[in-house]
Structure formats: C-alpha cells, structure tokens
Short mmCIF file of N, CA and C in Angstrom, two decimals:
data_model
loop_
_atom_site.label_atom_id
_atom_site.label_comp_id
_atom_site.label_asym_id
_atom_site.label_seq_id
_atom_site.Cartn_x
_atom_site.Cartn_y
_atom_site.Cartn_z
N UNK T 76 131.83 63.82 52.79
CA UNK T 76 131.86 63.46 51.37
C UNK T 76 131.13 62.19 51.13
N UNK T 77 130.31 62.19 50.11
CA UNK T 77 129.49 61.04 49.84
C UNK T 77 129.73 60.59 48.35
N UNK T 78 129.74 59.28 48.14
CA UNK T 78 129.99 58.73 46.79
C UNK T 78 128.98 57.63 46.58
N UNK T 79 128.38 57.56 45.45
CA UNK T 79 127.37 56.57 45.04
C UNK T 79 127.62 56.09 43.66
N UNK T 80 127.60 54.86 43.44
CA UNK T 80 127.80 54.25 42.04
C UNK T 80 126.66 53.17 41.91
N UNK T 81 125.98 53.24 40.76
CA UNK T 81 125.04 52.18 40.44
C UNK T 81 125.08 51.91 39.02
N UNK T 82 124.51 50.77 38.61
CA UNK T 82 124.52 50.34 37.21
C UNK T 82 123.54 49.28 36.97
N UNK T 83 123.22 49.03 35.75
CA UNK T 83 122.36 47.95 35.42
C UNK T 83 122.57 47.50 33.96
N UNK T 84 122.20 46.25 33.71
CA UNK T 84 122.39 45.71 32.33
C UNK T 84 121.12 44.76 32.05
N UNK T 85 120.66 44.77 30.83
CA UNK T 85 119.50 43.83 30.53
C UNK T 85 119.62 43.46 29.07
N UNK T 86 119.14 42.24 28.73
CA UNK T 86 119.18 41.73 27.38
C UNK T 86 117.94 40.96 27.08
N UNK T 87 117.44 41.03 25.85
CA UNK T 87 116.25 40.27 25.54
C UNK T 87 116.54 39.60 24.11
N UNK T 88 116.15 38.42 23.96
CA UNK T 88 116.31 37.74 22.66
C UNK T 88 115.16 38.18 21.65
N UNK T 89 114.18 38.86 22.25
CA UNK T 89 113.08 39.33 21.39
C UNK T 89 111.87 38.54 21.52
N UNK T 90 110.74 38.97 20.91
CA UNK T 90 109.38 38.36 21.03
C UNK T 90 108.77 38.15 19.66
N UNK T 91 109.17 39.03 18.64
CA UNK T 91 108.54 38.99 17.37
C UNK T 91 109.39 38.13 16.39
N UNK T 92 108.74 37.10 15.96
CA UNK T 92 109.40 36.08 14.98
C UNK T 92 109.32 36.57 13.55
N UNK T 93 110.31 36.47 12.83
CA UNK T 93 110.31 36.81 11.39
C UNK T 93 110.01 35.54 10.68
N UNK T 94 108.80 35.33 10.07
CA UNK T 94 108.30 34.17 9.47
C UNK T 94 109.06 33.96 8.12
N UNK T 95 109.43 34.93 7.45
CA UNK T 95 110.08 34.82 6.13
C UNK T 95 111.54 34.45 6.22
N UNK T 96 112.27 35.15 7.06
CA UNK T 96 113.75 34.87 7.10
C UNK T 96 114.21 34.05 8.34
N UNK T 97 113.29 33.89 9.32
CA UNK T 97 113.59 33.18 10.54
C UNK T 97 114.28 34.10 11.47
N UNK T 98 114.24 33.71 12.72
CA UNK T 98 114.91 34.48 13.78
C UNK T 98 114.04 35.54 14.36
N UNK T 99 114.50 36.24 15.31
CA UNK T 99 113.72 37.29 15.93
C UNK T 99 114.13 38.68 15.43
N UNK T 100 113.24 39.55 15.28
CA UNK T 100 113.57 40.90 14.68
C UNK T 100 113.64 42.01 15.74
N UNK T 101 113.44 41.68 17.06
CA UNK T 101 113.38 42.72 17.99
C UNK T 101 114.28 42.43 19.27
N UNK T 102 115.42 41.78 19.09
CA UNK T 102 116.35 41.46 20.09
C UNK T 102 116.89 42.89 20.56
N UNK T 103 117.17 42.99 21.85
CA UNK T 103 117.73 44.27 22.42
C UNK T 103 118.73 44.06 23.49
N UNK T 104 119.47 45.13 23.71
CA UNK T 104 120.42 45.12 24.84
C UNK T 104 120.47 46.54 25.36
N UNK T 105 120.49 46.65 26.70
CA UNK T 105 120.50 47.94 27.28
C UNK T 105 121.45 47.91 28.59
N UNK T 106 122.03 49.09 28.80
CA UNK T 106 122.81 49.24 29.99
C UNK T 106 122.73 50.72 30.50
N UNK T 107 122.96 50.86 31.74
CA UNK T 107 122.89 52.26 32.36
C UNK T 107 123.81 52.22 33.56
N UNK T 108 124.24 53.51 33.85
CA UNK T 108 125.09 53.75 35.00
C UNK T 108 124.92 55.19 35.52
N UNK T 109 125.21 55.30 36.86
CA UNK T 109 124.97 56.51 37.52
C UNK T 109 126.20 56.65 38.58
N UNK T 110 126.72 57.82 38.62
CA UNK T 110 127.73 58.20 39.55
C UNK T 110 127.28 59.44 40.37
N UNK T 111 127.36 59.46 41.66
CA UNK T 111 126.93 60.54 42.44
C UNK T 111 128.15 60.95 43.42
N UNK T 112 128.39 62.25 43.50
CA UNK T 112 129.43 62.79 44.38
C UNK T 112 128.68 63.87 45.21
N UNK T 113 128.67 63.85 46.55
CA UNK T 113 128.07 64.78 47.28
C UNK T 113 129.04 65.36 48.37
N UNK T 114 128.87 66.64 48.71
CA UNK T 114 129.71 67.27 49.76
C UNK T 114 128.90 68.29 50.52
N UNK T 115 129.05 68.32 51.84
CA UNK T 115 128.31 69.28 52.66
C UNK T 115 129.48 70.10 53.37
N UNK T 116 129.79 71.25 52.80
CA UNK T 116 130.86 72.08 53.33
C UNK T 116 130.49 72.87 54.57
N UNK T 117 129.17 73.17 54.71
CA UNK T 117 128.62 73.87 55.83
C UNK T 117 127.22 73.41 56.20
N UNK T 118 126.66 73.65 57.36
CA UNK T 118 125.35 73.20 57.66
C UNK T 118 124.25 73.61 56.64
N UNK T 119 124.42 74.79 56.05
CA UNK T 119 123.39 75.34 55.15
C UNK T 119 123.67 75.01 53.70
N UNK T 120 124.72 74.22 53.37
CA UNK T 120 125.16 73.97 52.08
C UNK T 120 125.13 72.44 51.77
N UNK T 121 124.59 71.99 50.72
CA UNK T 121 124.63 70.63 50.33
C UNK T 121 124.93 70.63 48.79
N UNK T 122 126.08 70.27 48.36
CA UNK T 122 126.50 70.25 47.00
C UNK T 122 126.59 68.91 46.48
N UNK T 123 125.88 68.66 45.23
CA UNK T 123 125.87 67.30 44.65
C UNK T 123 126.17 67.37 43.18
N UNK T 124 126.80 66.39 42.66
CA UNK T 124 126.97 66.23 41.27
C UNK T 124 126.61 64.78 40.83
N UNK T 125 125.73 64.72 39.90
CA UNK T 125 125.29 63.41 39.40
C UNK T 125 125.60 63.28 37.88
N UNK T 126 126.11 62.15 37.54
CA UNK T 126 126.35 61.80 36.13
C UNK T 126 125.73 60.52 35.73
N UNK T 127 124.88 60.57 34.72
CA UNK T 127 124.18 59.30 34.25
C UNK T 127 124.50 59.01 32.79
N UNK T 128 124.35 57.84 32.50
CA UNK T 128 124.56 57.39 31.06
C UNK T 128 123.64 56.20 30.81
N UNK T 129 123.04 56.19 29.65
CA UNK T 129 122.08 55.23 29.21
C UNK T 129 122.40 54.75 27.79
N UNK T 130 122.28 53.47 27.50
CA UNK T 130 122.49 52.91 26.17
C UNK T 130 121.51 51.92 25.88
N UNK T 131 120.94 52.08 24.70
CA UNK T 131 119.94 51.04 24.20
C UNK T 131 120.24 50.69 22.81
N UNK T 132 120.37 49.45 22.50
CA UNK T 132 120.59 48.92 21.15
C UNK T 132 119.67 47.89 20.73
N UNK T 133 119.18 48.01 19.52
CA UNK T 133 118.28 46.91 19.00
C UNK T 133 116.77 47.32 19.11
N UNK T 134 116.00 46.32 19.11
CA UNK T 134 114.51 46.63 19.13
C UNK T 134 113.95 46.53 17.69
N UNK T 135 112.66 46.35 17.57
CA UNK T 135 111.98 46.20 16.29
C UNK T 135 111.82 47.73 15.70
N UNK T 136 111.92 47.74 14.41
CA UNK T 136 111.76 49.02 13.65
C UNK T 136 110.29 49.08 13.17
N UNK T 137 109.81 50.24 13.25
CA UNK T 137 108.45 50.48 12.68
C UNK T 137 108.40 50.42 11.22
N UNK T 138 107.28 49.87 10.69
CA UNK T 138 107.21 49.77 9.29
C UNK T 138 105.77 50.04 8.80
N UNK T 139 105.57 50.73 7.75
CA UNK T 139 104.19 51.13 7.29
C UNK T 139 103.38 49.84 7.01
N UNK T 140 102.09 49.94 7.36
CA UNK T 140 101.25 48.75 7.06
C UNK T 140 100.32 49.00 5.83
N UNK T 141 100.47 50.18 5.27
CA UNK T 141 99.80 50.48 4.03
C UNK T 141 100.57 51.38 3.15
N UNK T 142 100.33 51.53 1.92
CA UNK T 142 101.10 52.43 0.99
C UNK T 142 102.02 51.59 0.15
N UNK T 143 102.83 52.35 -0.59
CA UNK T 143 103.65 51.62 -1.56
C UNK T 143 104.86 50.81 -0.93
N UNK T 144 105.24 51.15 0.32
CA UNK T 144 106.30 50.41 0.92
C UNK T 144 105.84 49.13 1.55
N UNK T 145 104.52 48.94 1.76
CA UNK T 145 103.95 47.75 2.35
C UNK T 145 103.46 46.75 1.32
N UNK T 146 103.43 47.13 0.00
CA UNK T 146 102.85 46.17 -0.93
C UNK T 146 103.86 45.13 -1.31
N UNK T 147 103.34 43.88 -1.58
CA UNK T 147 104.13 42.70 -1.88
C UNK T 147 103.77 42.52 -3.36
N UNK T 148 104.78 42.27 -4.16
CA UNK T 148 104.49 42.02 -5.55
C UNK T 148 104.43 40.46 -5.75
#
C-alpha cells in the first residue's frame, strides 16, 4: 500500500499599479493539493487513485482598449 500527499501555496501582491485609485490591481493567491493512494494486489496488477485540487483567486481582469467601454469622457 502506498500513500502520497503534496501541496503548495503561493501569493503575489501584484505588479500592475492603478494610477487613478492607487494600489495594485492584480494581486493573486493560489493553492493546490494532491493525494495518491496505490495498491499492488498481485505482480501483474498496480491500482492507483489520484485526487487533485487547485484554487486560484485574483489577478488582473482584461479590459478593452478601444470601443465604447474604453472611452473616457
């Protein structure tokens, strides 16, 4: 019987500065995890189960650079 567990976490304060309102617009946070369970019941059999999870929050949003939504009055 084999068991494996792994995980990771990362965070960024961002790189793009909002000149009008101040602060960063692309801060992000991410985490991930993996669980593995393996079993070899016979020499010709190798059974494994892997469960993974990922989460990403934040980041900059795309905005049009032309057209009616990009015009400033």
